[in-house]
Short mmCIF file of C-alpha atoms in Angstrom, two decimals:
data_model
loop_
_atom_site.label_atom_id
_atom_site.label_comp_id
_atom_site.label_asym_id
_atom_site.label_seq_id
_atom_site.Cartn_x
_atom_site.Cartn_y
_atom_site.Cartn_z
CA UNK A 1 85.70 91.07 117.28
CA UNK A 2 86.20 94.82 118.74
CA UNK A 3 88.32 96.85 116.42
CA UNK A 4 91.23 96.94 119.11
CA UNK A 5 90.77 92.98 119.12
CA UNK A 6 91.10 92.77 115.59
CA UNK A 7 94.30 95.16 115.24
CA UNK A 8 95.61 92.92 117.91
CA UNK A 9 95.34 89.78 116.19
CA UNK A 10 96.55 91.48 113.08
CA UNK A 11 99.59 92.66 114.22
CA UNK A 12 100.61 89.47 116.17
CA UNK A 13 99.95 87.58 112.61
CA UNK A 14 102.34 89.81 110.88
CA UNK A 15 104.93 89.33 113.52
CA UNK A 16 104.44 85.32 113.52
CA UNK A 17 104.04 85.53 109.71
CA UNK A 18 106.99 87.48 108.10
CA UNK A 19 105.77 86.24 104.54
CA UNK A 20 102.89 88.65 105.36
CA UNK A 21 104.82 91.65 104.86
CA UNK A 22 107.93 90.39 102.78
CA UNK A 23 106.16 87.63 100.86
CA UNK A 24 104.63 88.00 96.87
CA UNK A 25 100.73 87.75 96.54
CA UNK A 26 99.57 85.78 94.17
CA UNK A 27 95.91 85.60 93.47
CA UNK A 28 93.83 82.89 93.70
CA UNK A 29 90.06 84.48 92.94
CA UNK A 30 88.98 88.04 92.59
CA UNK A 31 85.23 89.13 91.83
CA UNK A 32 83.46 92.31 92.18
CA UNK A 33 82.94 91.78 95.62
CA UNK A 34 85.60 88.96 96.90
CA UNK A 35 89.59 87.91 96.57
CA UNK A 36 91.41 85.42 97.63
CA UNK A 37 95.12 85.72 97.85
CA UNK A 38 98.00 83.48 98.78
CA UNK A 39 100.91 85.60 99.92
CA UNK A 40 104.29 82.96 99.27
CA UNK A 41 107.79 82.87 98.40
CA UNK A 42 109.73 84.71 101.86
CA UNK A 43 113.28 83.02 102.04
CA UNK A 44 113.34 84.23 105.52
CA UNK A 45 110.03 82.67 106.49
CA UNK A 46 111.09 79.45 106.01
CA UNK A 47 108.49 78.75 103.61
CA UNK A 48 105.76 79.80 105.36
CA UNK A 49 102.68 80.47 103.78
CA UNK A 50 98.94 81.93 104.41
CA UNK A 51 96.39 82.26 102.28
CA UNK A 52 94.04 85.95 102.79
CA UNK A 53 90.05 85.83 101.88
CA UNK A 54 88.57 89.46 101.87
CA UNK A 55 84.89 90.37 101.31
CA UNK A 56 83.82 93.94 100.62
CA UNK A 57 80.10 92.83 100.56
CA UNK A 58 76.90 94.16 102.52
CA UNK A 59 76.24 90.16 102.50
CA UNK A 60 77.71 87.11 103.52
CA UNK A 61 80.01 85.44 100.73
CA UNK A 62 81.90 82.07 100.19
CA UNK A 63 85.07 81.69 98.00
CA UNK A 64 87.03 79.02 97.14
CA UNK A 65 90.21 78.40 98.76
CA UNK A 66 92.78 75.49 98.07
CA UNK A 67 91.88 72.12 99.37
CA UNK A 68 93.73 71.43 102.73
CA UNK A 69 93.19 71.87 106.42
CA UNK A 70 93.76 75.14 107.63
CA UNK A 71 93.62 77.43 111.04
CA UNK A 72 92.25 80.84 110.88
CA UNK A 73 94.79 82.95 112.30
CA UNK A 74 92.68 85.45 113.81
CA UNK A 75 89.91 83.67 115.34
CA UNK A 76 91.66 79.96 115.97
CA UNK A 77 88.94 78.13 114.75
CA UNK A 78 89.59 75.61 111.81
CA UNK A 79 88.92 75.39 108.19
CA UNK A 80 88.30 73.09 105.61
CA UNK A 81 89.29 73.82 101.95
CA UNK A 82 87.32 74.37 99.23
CA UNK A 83 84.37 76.64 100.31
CA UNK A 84 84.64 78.80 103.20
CA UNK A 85 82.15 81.48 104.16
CA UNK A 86 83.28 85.17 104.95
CA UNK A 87 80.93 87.49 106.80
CA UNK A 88 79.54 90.71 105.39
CA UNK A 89 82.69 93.19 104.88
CA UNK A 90 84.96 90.16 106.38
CA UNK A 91 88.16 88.53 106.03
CA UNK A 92 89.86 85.41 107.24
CA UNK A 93 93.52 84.57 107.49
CA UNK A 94 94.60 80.82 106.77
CA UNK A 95 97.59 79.03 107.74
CA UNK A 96 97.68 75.26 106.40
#
């Protein structure tokens, strides 16, 4: 996606997603190069929650993310739990 694209997407997330910016991170995996967060626990979210892969890499990565079926909130396309790929200096945003 086009930078403007991708600050699009990111900003309609937060709005959708108050647990985003109120919720409490809690990590799942961190490496040199990866981490995998679950941002939870926003009362006024209704007990929403997403969980936030980030790769910092020059190469492609996978991490491990909860088991489950999820959407990627940026892209729409849908994920599988367990091991899901991020792109070289990528990220993906999953709501179950």
């Amino acid at each position: 996606l086009a930078l403007r694209d991708t600050v699009t997407a990111l900003g309609r997330i937060r709005g959708a997603h108050p647990v985003i910016g109120r919720g409490r991170r809690v990590t799942i995996s961190a490496d040199a190069d990866t981490w995998v967060y679950r941002m939870t626990g926003c009362a006024s979210a209704g007990g929403d929650e997403v969980i936030v892969a980030i790769n910092r890499s020059d190469a492609a990565r996978s991490v491990t993310v909860p088991d489950g079926s999820y959407t990627d909130l940026v892209t729409g396309s849908s994920a599988t739990g367990g091991s899901v790929s991020l792109a070289p200096r990528g990220f993906r945003i999953l709501a179950p």
